[in-house]
Coordinates of C-alpha atoms in Angstrom, one line a residue:
Chain Q
M203 CA -181.5 178.1 -64.1
S204 CA -178.3 176.3 -63.7
E205 CA -175.7 176.0 -66.4
I206 CA -176.4 172.3 -67.0
R207 CA -180.1 172.9 -67.5
V208 CA -179.5 175.7 -70.0
I209 CA -177.0 173.5 -71.9
L210 CA -179.6 170.7 -72.0
A211 CA -182.3 173.2 -73.1
L212 CA -180.0 174.4 -75.9
A213 CA -179.1 170.8 -76.9
R214 CA -182.8 169.8 -76.9
N215 CA -183.6 172.8 -79.1
D216 CA -180.8 171.9 -81.6
F217 CA -181.9 168.3 -81.5
S218 CA -185.4 169.2 -82.5
Y219 CA -184.0 171.4 -85.3
F220 CA -182.5 168.3 -86.9
F221 CA -185.9 166.6 -87.1
R222 CA -187.7 169.7 -88.2
T223 CA -185.7 169.8 -91.4
K224 CA -188.2 167.5 -93.2
W225 CA -186.5 167.6 -96.6
L226 CA -183.3 166.3 -95.0
M227 CA -185.2 163.6 -93.2
A228 CA -186.9 162.5 -96.4
I229 CA -183.6 162.3 -98.3
L230 CA -181.7 160.4 -95.5
L231 CA -184.5 158.0 -94.8
S232 CA -185.2 157.2 -98.5
L233 CA -181.5 156.5 -99.1
N234 CA -181.0 154.4 -96.0
L235 CA -184.2 152.5 -96.2
S236 CA -183.8 151.7 -99.9
D237 CA -180.2 150.5 -99.1
M238 CA -181.5 148.3 -96.2
L239 CA -184.7 147.0 -97.6
V240 CA -183.9 146.8 -101.3
V241 CA -180.1 146.5 -101.9
A242 CA -179.3 144.4 -98.9
L243 CA -182.2 141.9 -99.3
V244 CA -181.7 141.6 -103.1
Y245 CA -177.9 141.1 -102.8
K246 CA -178.4 138.6 -100.0
K247 CA -180.0 136.3 -102.6
M248 CA -177.2 136.9 -105.1
M249 CA -174.2 136.4 -102.7
T250 CA -172.8 133.2 -101.2
F251 CA -172.7 134.9 -97.7
D252 CA -175.3 136.8 -95.6
Y253 CA -174.9 140.1 -97.3
F254 CA -177.8 141.6 -95.3
S255 CA -175.8 141.1 -92.0
Y256 CA -172.8 142.7 -93.6
F257 CA -174.4 145.6 -95.4
V258 CA -177.1 146.8 -93.0
P259 CA -174.6 147.6 -90.2
A260 CA -172.8 149.8 -92.8
V261 CA -176.1 151.5 -93.6
I262 CA -176.8 152.2 -89.9
I263 CA -173.3 153.6 -89.4
M264 CA -173.7 155.7 -92.5
G265 CA -177.0 157.0 -91.1
L266 CA -175.3 157.8 -87.9
F267 CA -172.4 159.5 -89.8
A268 CA -174.7 161.6 -92.0
A269 CA -176.9 162.7 -89.1
S270 CA -173.9 163.6 -87.0
L271 CA -172.4 165.7 -89.8
D272 CA -175.7 167.6 -90.0
T273 CA -174.5 169.3 -86.8
G274 CA -172.1 171.2 -88.9
R275 CA -174.8 172.4 -91.2
R276 CA -176.8 173.6 -88.2
I277 CA -173.8 175.4 -86.8
W278 CA -173.1 177.0 -90.1
L279 CA -176.7 178.2 -90.3
A280 CA -176.5 179.6 -86.7
L281 CA -173.4 181.5 -87.8
R282 CA -174.9 182.7 -91.1
E283 CA -178.2 183.8 -89.6
G284 CA -176.7 185.4 -86.5
V285 CA -178.5 183.0 -84.2
I286 CA -175.2 182.3 -82.6
Q287 CA -175.1 186.0 -81.4
Y288 CA -178.4 185.4 -79.7
E289 CA -177.1 182.2 -78.1
L290 CA -174.0 184.1 -76.9
S291 CA -176.4 186.5 -75.0
L292 CA -178.1 183.6 -73.2
P293 CA -177.3 182.7 -69.6
V294 CA -174.8 180.0 -70.4
S295 CA -171.0 180.1 -70.8
T296 CA -169.5 180.0 -74.3
P297 CA -168.0 176.4 -73.8
G298 CA -171.5 175.5 -72.6
I299 CA -172.9 176.5 -76.1
V300 CA -170.3 174.3 -77.7
L301 CA -171.1 171.3 -75.5
A302 CA -174.8 171.8 -76.2
Y303 CA -174.2 171.5 -80.0
L304 CA -172.1 168.3 -79.6
L305 CA -174.6 166.7 -77.3
A306 CA -177.5 167.6 -79.7
G307 CA -175.5 166.3 -82.7
G308 CA -174.7 163.0 -80.8
A309 CA -178.3 162.6 -79.6
A310 CA -179.9 163.4 -83.0
A311 CA -177.6 161.0 -84.8
L312 CA -178.2 158.3 -82.2
V313 CA -182.0 158.6 -82.4
Y314 CA -181.8 158.5 -86.2
A315 CA -179.4 155.5 -86.3
S316 CA -181.5 153.7 -83.6
S317 CA -184.6 154.0 -85.8
L318 CA -182.7 152.3 -88.6
M319 CA -181.5 149.7 -86.2
A320 CA -185.0 149.1 -84.9
I321 CA -186.1 148.3 -88.5
A322 CA -183.3 145.9 -89.0
L323 CA -184.0 144.2 -85.6
I324 CA -187.4 143.0 -87.0
V325 CA -185.5 140.3 -88.9
L326 CA -183.0 139.6 -86.2
P327 CA -183.3 137.3 -83.1
V328 CA -184.6 138.8 -79.8
G329 CA -181.1 138.6 -78.2
A330 CA -179.9 141.1 -80.8
I331 CA -182.0 143.8 -79.1
W332 CA -180.0 143.5 -75.9
S333 CA -176.7 143.8 -77.8
A334 CA -178.0 146.8 -79.7
L335 CA -179.0 148.5 -76.5
M336 CA -175.5 147.8 -75.0
L337 CA -173.9 149.5 -78.1
L338 CA -176.0 152.7 -77.9
P339 CA -173.8 154.6 -75.4
F340 CA -170.7 153.9 -77.4
L341 CA -172.5 154.9 -80.6
F342 CA -173.5 158.1 -78.9
V343 CA -169.9 159.0 -78.1
L344 CA -169.0 158.1 -81.7
A345 CA -171.8 160.4 -82.9
M346 CA -170.4 163.2 -80.7
G347 CA -167.0 162.7 -82.1
L348 CA -168.4 162.9 -85.7
A349 CA -170.4 166.0 -84.6
G350 CA -167.0 167.4 -83.5
I351 CA -165.6 166.8 -87.0
A352 CA -168.6 168.6 -88.4
A353 CA -168.1 171.5 -85.9
T354 CA -164.5 171.8 -87.0
L355 CA -165.5 171.9 -90.7
S356 CA -168.1 174.6 -90.1
A357 CA -165.6 176.6 -88.0
I358 CA -163.1 176.4 -90.9
A359 CA -165.7 177.2 -93.5
S360 CA -167.1 180.1 -91.4
T361 CA -170.1 181.6 -93.2
H362 CA -169.2 180.1 -96.6
G363 CA -171.7 177.3 -97.0
E364 CA -170.2 176.0 -100.2
F365 CA -166.8 175.4 -98.4
F366 CA -168.5 173.6 -95.6
F367 CA -170.3 171.2 -98.0
A368 CA -167.1 170.6 -100.0
F369 CA -165.1 169.9 -96.8
Q370 CA -167.9 167.6 -95.6
N371 CA -167.8 165.6 -98.8
I372 CA -164.0 165.3 -98.7
V373 CA -164.0 164.1 -95.1
Q374 CA -166.8 161.7 -95.8
T375 CA -165.0 160.2 -98.7
V376 CA -161.7 159.8 -96.8
L377 CA -163.2 158.4 -93.7
L378 CA -165.3 155.9 -95.7
I379 CA -162.5 154.8 -98.1
F380 CA -160.1 154.1 -95.3
S381 CA -162.6 152.0 -93.3
T382 CA -164.2 148.6 -93.2
V383 CA -167.7 150.1 -93.3
Y384 CA -168.5 148.8 -96.9
Y385 CA -165.8 146.2 -97.5
P386 CA -163.7 143.9 -95.4
I387 CA -160.1 144.7 -94.3
E388 CA -158.7 142.2 -96.8
V389 CA -159.7 144.6 -99.6
I390 CA -157.5 147.3 -98.1
Q391 CA -154.7 144.8 -97.4
N392 CA -154.7 143.7 -101.0
F393 CA -155.0 147.0 -102.8
L394 CA -153.7 149.8 -100.6
P395 CA -150.4 150.6 -98.7
S396 CA -150.0 148.7 -95.4
F397 CA -150.1 151.8 -93.2
L398 CA -153.7 152.4 -94.4
V399 CA -154.6 149.0 -92.9
V400 CA -153.7 150.4 -89.5
V401 CA -155.7 153.6 -90.3
A402 CA -158.7 151.6 -91.4
E403 CA -158.6 149.4 -88.3
A404 CA -158.4 152.4 -86.0
N405 CA -161.1 154.3 -87.9
P406 CA -164.0 154.7 -85.4
L407 CA -166.5 154.1 -88.3
S408 CA -164.8 150.7 -88.9
L409 CA -164.9 149.9 -85.3
A410 CA -168.6 150.8 -84.9
A411 CA -169.6 148.9 -88.1
E412 CA -167.6 145.8 -86.9
A413 CA -169.2 146.0 -83.4
L414 CA -172.7 146.1 -84.9
R415 CA -171.8 143.2 -87.3
Q416 CA -170.3 141.0 -84.6
Y417 CA -172.4 141.7 -81.5
T418 CA -175.8 142.6 -82.9
F419 CA -176.1 140.7 -86.3
A420 CA -173.8 137.7 -85.7
G421 CA -174.7 137.2 -82.0
V422 CA -171.0 137.2 -80.7
S423 CA -170.6 138.0 -77.0
I424 CA -169.7 141.6 -76.4
E425 CA -166.1 142.4 -75.6
L426 CA -165.8 145.6 -73.5
S427 CA -162.2 146.1 -74.7
F428 CA -163.4 146.4 -78.3
L429 CA -166.1 148.9 -77.3
M430 CA -163.5 151.0 -75.4
K431 CA -161.6 151.3 -78.7
I432 CA -164.7 153.0 -80.2
L433 CA -164.5 155.5 -77.3
L434 CA -160.8 156.1 -77.5
S435 CA -161.0 156.7 -81.3
S436 CA -164.1 159.0 -81.1
I437 CA -163.2 161.2 -78.1
P438 CA -160.3 163.0 -79.8
F439 CA -162.6 164.1 -82.7
A440 CA -165.1 165.5 -80.2
I441 CA -162.4 167.4 -78.3
V442 CA -160.8 168.8 -81.5
G443 CA -164.2 169.8 -82.7
A444 CA -165.1 171.4 -79.4
F445 CA -162.0 173.5 -79.4
A446 CA -162.3 174.4 -83.1
Y447 CA -165.9 175.6 -82.6
L448 CA -164.9 177.4 -79.4
G449 CA -162.1 179.1 -81.3
A450 CA -164.6 180.2 -84.0
L451 CA -166.8 181.7 -81.3
R452 CA -163.9 183.5 -79.7
K453 CA -162.9 184.9 -83.1
L454 CA -166.5 186.1 -83.7
Q455 CA -166.4 187.8 -80.3
V456 CA -163.1 189.5 -80.9
E457 CA -163.3 190.4 -84.6
G458 CA -167.1 190.7 -85.0
K459 CA -167.1 188.2 -87.9
L460 CA -165.6 185.0 -89.0
Chain R
M142 CA -173.1 203.0 -58.3
P143 CA -174.4 203.1 -61.9
A144 CA -176.2 200.1 -63.2
V145 CA -174.0 200.1 -66.3
E146 CA -170.6 201.8 -66.6
T147 CA -167.9 201.8 -69.3
K148 CA -164.4 203.3 -68.8
N149 CA -162.1 204.1 -71.8
L150 CA -164.0 201.4 -73.7
S151 CA -162.6 200.9 -77.2
K152 CA -163.5 198.4 -80.0
R153 CA -161.5 198.2 -83.1
Y154 CA -162.2 196.2 -86.3
G155 CA -158.9 196.0 -88.1
K156 CA -157.7 199.6 -88.2
V157 CA -161.1 201.2 -87.8
Y158 CA -162.3 202.2 -84.3
A159 CA -166.0 201.5 -83.8
L160 CA -165.7 202.9 -80.2
K161 CA -162.9 205.0 -78.9
N162 CA -162.3 205.5 -75.2
L163 CA -165.9 205.7 -74.4
D164 CA -167.0 206.7 -70.9
F165 CA -170.6 206.0 -70.4
T166 CA -173.1 205.3 -67.5
I167 CA -176.7 204.2 -67.1
D168 CA -178.4 204.7 -63.7
E169 CA -180.5 202.0 -62.3
N170 CA -184.1 201.9 -63.5
E171 CA -183.4 204.4 -66.2
I172 CA -184.2 204.4 -69.9
M173 CA -181.0 205.5 -71.7
V174 CA -181.3 206.1 -75.4
L175 CA -178.3 206.0 -77.6
L176 CA -178.8 208.3 -80.5
G177 CA -176.6 208.4 -83.5
P178 CA -176.5 207.7 -87.2
N179 CA -175.5 204.3 -88.6
G180 CA -171.9 203.5 -88.0
S181 CA -171.7 205.7 -84.9
G182 CA -170.9 202.7 -82.7
K183 CA -174.4 202.1 -81.1
T184 CA -174.7 198.5 -82.0
T185 CA -171.1 197.8 -81.1
L186 CA -171.6 199.2 -77.6
L187 CA -174.8 197.2 -77.2
L188 CA -173.1 194.0 -78.4
I189 CA -170.2 194.5 -75.9
L190 CA -172.6 195.0 -73.0
A191 CA -174.5 191.9 -74.2
T192 CA -171.2 190.0 -74.0
V193 CA -171.5 189.1 -77.7
L194 CA -168.4 191.1 -78.6
K195 CA -165.3 191.5 -76.6
P196 CA -163.8 195.0 -76.2
T197 CA -160.4 195.8 -77.6
S198 CA -159.5 197.7 -74.5
G199 CA -161.1 199.4 -71.5
Q200 CA -163.7 198.2 -69.1
A201 CA -167.5 197.6 -69.1
N202 CA -169.5 196.6 -66.1
V203 CA -173.2 195.6 -66.0
M204 CA -174.7 195.6 -62.5
G205 CA -171.2 195.2 -61.1
F206 CA -170.1 192.3 -63.3
D207 CA -167.3 192.8 -65.8
V208 CA -168.5 191.8 -69.3
T209 CA -165.1 190.4 -70.2
T210 CA -164.2 188.4 -67.2
Q211 CA -167.7 187.5 -65.9
P212 CA -169.8 187.2 -69.1
T213 CA -172.0 184.4 -67.8
R214 CA -173.0 186.5 -64.8
V215 CA -173.9 189.3 -67.1
R216 CA -175.9 187.0 -69.3
Q217 CA -178.0 185.9 -66.3
I218 CA -179.4 189.4 -65.8
L219 CA -179.7 190.7 -69.3
G220 CA -182.2 190.4 -72.2
V221 CA -181.4 191.5 -75.7
A222 CA -183.5 192.4 -78.7
F223 CA -181.1 192.5 -81.7
Q224 CA -181.3 194.9 -84.6
E225 CA -181.9 192.0 -87.0
A226 CA -184.3 189.5 -85.6
R227 CA -182.5 186.3 -84.5
G228 CA -184.8 183.3 -84.7
F229 CA -184.6 179.6 -85.3
W230 CA -185.9 179.4 -88.9
R231 CA -188.0 176.3 -88.5
H232 CA -189.5 177.3 -85.1
K233 CA -192.8 179.0 -84.6
P234 CA -193.0 182.3 -82.6
A235 CA -194.6 180.6 -79.6
D236 CA -191.9 177.9 -79.7
I237 CA -189.1 180.5 -79.8
L238 CA -190.6 182.4 -76.9
R239 CA -191.2 179.2 -74.9
F240 CA -187.5 178.3 -75.4
H241 CA -186.3 181.8 -74.5
A242 CA -188.5 182.0 -71.4
S243 CA -187.3 178.5 -70.3
V244 CA -183.6 179.3 -70.8
C245 CA -183.9 182.6 -69.1
G246 CA -185.6 181.2 -66.1
V247 CA -189.2 182.5 -66.4
A248 CA -191.2 180.4 -64.0
K249 CA -193.0 177.5 -65.7
T250 CA -196.4 178.6 -64.2
E251 CA -196.0 182.1 -65.7
R252 CA -194.6 181.2 -69.1
E253 CA -197.7 180.4 -71.2
S254 CA -199.7 183.3 -69.9
A255 CA -196.8 185.7 -70.4
I256 CA -196.2 184.5 -74.0
E257 CA -199.9 184.7 -74.8
S258 CA -200.2 188.1 -73.4
I259 CA -197.2 189.5 -75.3
L260 CA -198.1 187.8 -78.6
K261 CA -201.6 189.3 -78.4
D262 CA -200.4 192.7 -77.3
L263 CA -197.9 192.9 -80.2
E264 CA -200.4 191.5 -82.6
L265 CA -198.5 188.3 -83.3
W266 CA -201.1 185.9 -82.0
D267 CA -202.5 185.1 -85.4
A268 CA -199.0 184.4 -86.7
R269 CA -198.1 182.2 -83.7
N270 CA -198.2 179.0 -85.8
K271 CA -196.2 180.4 -88.8
L272 CA -192.6 179.3 -89.1
F273 CA -190.1 182.1 -88.2
M274 CA -188.7 182.1 -91.7
H275 CA -192.2 182.9 -93.1
L276 CA -192.8 186.0 -90.9
S277 CA -192.8 189.4 -92.5
G278 CA -190.0 191.9 -91.5
G279 CA -192.3 193.7 -89.1
Q280 CA -193.5 190.5 -87.5
A281 CA -190.0 189.2 -87.1
K282 CA -189.0 192.4 -85.4
R283 CA -191.9 192.3 -83.1
M284 CA -191.0 188.7 -82.4
E285 CA -187.5 189.8 -81.5
V286 CA -188.6 192.4 -78.9
S287 CA -191.2 190.0 -77.6
K288 CA -188.4 187.9 -76.1
V289 CA -187.3 190.7 -73.9
F290 CA -190.9 191.5 -72.8
V291 CA -191.6 187.8 -71.9
Q292 CA -188.3 187.6 -70.1
R293 CA -188.5 190.9 -68.2
P294 CA -184.8 191.1 -67.4
K295 CA -183.1 193.4 -64.9
F296 CA -181.1 194.9 -67.8
A297 CA -182.8 195.1 -71.2
I298 CA -180.9 196.0 -74.4
L299 CA -183.1 196.9 -77.4
D300 CA -181.4 197.7 -80.7
E301 CA -183.6 199.8 -82.9
P302 CA -186.7 198.1 -81.4
T303 CA -189.2 199.6 -83.8
S304 CA -187.4 199.6 -87.1
Q305 CA -189.7 198.1 -89.8
V306 CA -192.6 198.3 -87.4
D307 CA -195.7 200.4 -88.3
L308 CA -196.8 203.3 -86.1
R309 CA -199.4 201.3 -84.2
G310 CA -196.9 198.6 -83.5
K311 CA -194.3 201.2 -82.4
R312 CA -196.7 202.6 -79.9
K313 CA -197.3 199.2 -78.4
I314 CA -193.6 198.4 -78.2
W315 CA -192.9 201.8 -76.6
A316 CA -195.7 201.2 -74.0
Q317 CA -194.1 197.8 -73.2
I318 CA -190.7 199.4 -72.8
L319 CA -192.1 202.0 -70.4
K320 CA -193.9 199.3 -68.4
L321 CA -190.7 197.3 -68.2
R322 CA -189.0 200.4 -66.7
E323 CA -191.9 200.8 -64.2
E324 CA -191.3 197.3 -63.0
G325 CA -187.7 198.2 -62.2
S326 CA -185.7 197.2 -65.2
T327 CA -182.8 199.3 -66.5
I328 CA -183.1 199.8 -70.2
L329 CA -180.7 200.7 -73.0
V330 CA -182.3 201.6 -76.4
A331 CA -180.3 202.3 -79.5
T332 CA -182.1 204.2 -82.2
N333 CA -181.7 206.7 -85.0
E334 CA -185.4 207.7 -84.8
V335 CA -185.7 211.1 -83.1
R336 CA -189.3 210.6 -82.1
E337 CA -188.5 207.3 -80.4
A338 CA -185.7 208.8 -78.4
E339 CA -187.9 211.7 -77.3
Y340 CA -190.8 209.4 -76.3
L341 CA -188.7 207.0 -74.3
A342 CA -185.6 208.6 -73.0
D343 CA -184.9 209.5 -69.4
R344 CA -181.5 210.5 -70.8
V345 CA -180.0 210.5 -74.2
T346 CA -176.4 209.8 -75.1
V347 CA -175.5 211.2 -78.5
L348 CA -172.9 209.0 -80.1
D349 CA -170.8 210.0 -83.1
K350 CA -167.9 208.2 -84.6
G351 CA -167.5 206.0 -81.5
N352 CA -167.5 208.7 -79.0
S353 CA -170.1 210.1 -76.6
V354 CA -170.7 213.7 -77.8
V355 CA -173.1 214.7 -75.1
C356 CA -175.4 213.0 -72.5
D357 CA -178.3 214.6 -70.7
T358 CA -182.1 214.6 -70.5
V359 CA -184.0 215.5 -73.6
R360 CA -185.2 218.8 -72.0
Q361 CA -181.6 219.8 -71.0
L362 CA -180.2 218.9 -74.4
K363 CA -182.8 221.0 -76.2
D364 CA -182.3 223.9 -73.8
S365 CA -178.6 223.7 -74.4
I366 CA -179.0 224.9 -77.9
T367 CA -178.7 228.7 -78.0
G368 CA -181.6 230.1 -80.0
G369 CA -182.9 226.6 -80.6
D370 CA -186.6 227.5 -79.8
I371 CA -188.5 229.3 -82.5
V372 CA -191.4 231.6 -81.5
E373 CA -193.6 232.8 -84.3
L374 CA -195.8 235.8 -83.5
E375 CA -198.6 237.5 -85.4
I376 CA -199.0 241.0 -83.8
D377 CA -201.2 244.0 -84.5
T378 CA -199.2 247.1 -83.6
S379 CA -198.7 250.5 -85.0
D380 CA -194.9 250.5 -84.4
M381 CA -193.5 247.0 -85.2
Q382 CA -189.9 248.3 -85.4
T383 CA -189.9 249.6 -81.8
L384 CA -191.7 246.5 -80.5
R385 CA -189.2 244.3 -82.3
N386 CA -186.3 246.2 -80.7
A387 CA -187.9 245.8 -77.2
L388 CA -188.4 242.1 -77.7
G389 CA -184.8 241.8 -78.8
Q390 CA -183.8 243.0 -75.3
I391 CA -185.4 240.0 -73.6
E392 CA -182.8 237.7 -72.1
G393 CA -182.3 234.6 -74.2
T394 CA -183.2 236.3 -77.5
V395 CA -180.7 235.4 -80.3
K396 CA -182.3 237.1 -83.2
I397 CA -185.7 238.3 -84.4
I398 CA -186.6 238.6 -88.1
N399 CA -189.7 240.1 -89.8
A400 CA -191.3 237.3 -91.7
S401 CA -194.0 239.7 -93.0
S402 CA -195.4 243.0 -92.0
N403 CA -197.2 241.7 -88.8
H404 CA -195.3 238.4 -88.5
L405 CA -192.2 238.1 -86.3
K406 CA -190.0 235.1 -86.0
A407 CA -187.8 235.0 -82.8
Y408 CA -185.0 232.5 -82.3
V409 CA -184.7 232.2 -78.5
S410 CA -183.2 230.0 -75.8
M411 CA -185.8 228.5 -73.5
A412 CA -189.1 229.7 -75.0
E413 CA -190.9 228.8 -71.8
S414 CA -189.3 231.7 -70.0
W415 CA -189.1 234.0 -73.0
V416 CA -192.8 233.9 -73.9
P417 CA -194.2 235.4 -70.6
K418 CA -191.7 238.3 -70.8
M419 CA -192.8 238.9 -74.4
T420 CA -196.5 239.0 -73.5
D421 CA -195.7 241.5 -70.7
I422 CA -194.0 243.8 -73.2
C423 CA -196.8 243.5 -75.8
Y424 CA -199.3 244.3 -73.1
Q425 CA -197.4 247.4 -71.9
R426 CA -197.2 248.6 -75.5
K427 CA -200.8 247.8 -76.3
A428 CA -199.7 245.4 -79.1
R429 CA -202.4 242.7 -79.8
I430 CA -201.0 239.2 -80.2
S431 CA -203.3 237.3 -82.6
S432 CA -201.2 234.1 -82.6
I433 CA -198.2 232.5 -81.0
R434 CA -196.5 229.3 -82.2
V435 CA -193.6 227.8 -80.4
T436 CA -191.4 225.2 -82.1
E437 CA -188.7 223.5 -80.0
P438 CA -185.6 222.0 -81.5
S439 CA -185.7 218.3 -82.3
L440 CA -183.0 215.8 -81.2
D441 CA -181.9 216.0 -84.8
D442 CA -181.2 219.7 -84.2
V443 CA -179.4 218.7 -81.0
F444 CA -177.2 216.2 -83.0
L445 CA -176.6 218.9 -85.6
H446 CA -175.7 221.4 -82.9
F447 CA -173.1 219.1 -81.2
T448 CA -171.7 217.4 -84.3
G449 CA -172.2 219.8 -87.1
R450 CA -174.0 217.1 -89.1
T451 CA -177.6 215.9 -89.2
L452 CA -178.5 212.3 -88.3
R453 CA -179.2 211.7 -91.9
D454 CA -175.8 213.1 -93.0
G455 CA -174.2 210.6 -90.6
D456 CA -176.0 207.8 -92.4
T457 CA -174.3 208.4 -95.6

């Protein structure tokens, strides 16, 4: 079996693991669906602008974010339960194992976010479906980047689950505060130092949320240059995450523990 | 060329050596058993050969591939059953075996029948729809070794394959291991169970404190213990003292003691050659032998002989 086929088999296995964790699915779906179908629709009636079109893309990106970060939990479990030692004995290179986890993280998050998007598309015009489909490959790369962040956190936390969840919450808070996922850039301009405006604009979560708002919900024509920004801001996270996880595996092989 | 070879292999955790300058070989199509107490370096050696750990120094080759520089090539020919079962918690045994078989290149047409056959043989068929995390310790262990039996690798590594498994399950696992060898696999088993080693081994390597103390066939190891065989005799004779002196002259006799008036206990080397000579002497002296009982040394005695400690002492 070629290296690529083994990587895909590993990725498929980890992908299915995400959806087998039923309690996690129940929590994520109940949170995201209540945000989309209750908060967004109710606030839409209370606001002077289309709050649904502003808020639902944020929920979808948050769904993508949460599902991507779950890659870190699965990596942490694999380290804690020793499954990683089993994977290190399989006919695949060590970088291949790392790649499989990032691919699985990206794919699981994309499928999850797509299901939220599909629900939102019920109330959107047909043309939005095409735009949504165009965005998917870019969201996949973003999800891989976020999975890379999760991999880094689990590598740093090693087998200490409590550290991993603490790191995850810190990163989540920082990435969301300095972004335009939940509020427009004017809020940051008015209340935070100016360099954070640049940070928020370059934040891949902001870019993805804006892309969804503009191209899928507002019906604006897709600009490839904007989508490339999502790629360019996401890829570094994936690369750093891959090397961090690879470093953790090398340490495990040399020292016998993390 | 040996199937597996290590030269000056060392592995250090901090300041502690788990393996120290180990030279070790396994011949092709052989079952090599590593025998030693906990902490003797068995699992470390297995994990290095399985490419899970990297050696601190020295060299290890599996079927001609270096475990440090060609780990992926080694992984393509090896199957491992770990000491602690490694499974995806939320997968069922059949799913885990299906994944393993697929990744290890078992032909699609053979997978399902191989999985069904092994699950039934190791009595996991009824548990096939349980989640891995709900399996008992024994079931999880049988699940772990099942991976190797479904895969049928060229080089199989089994770390304490029957720990936590009941006697019936042990016999089934041993039969599968022997079958695997018959099909041409080279097998490395680590155990601290003497009976398992005696049942399976073509050769035994006794490991102690990260070093190979001795390596040979079970027979040779037992025979290497001077006076290791014990022959207990019940004899009717009018002159026990003279007979005892005569028996003491047989080659290989270490000592003979009187357990009671008509009961002798002889400590000898290689009882199989000592007993015929003893019967000749008794016949010549018209001594009637009413019972003979031969006890050979166990591998625990072998370990004691070579290390000065028992396997259980080593555990503590």
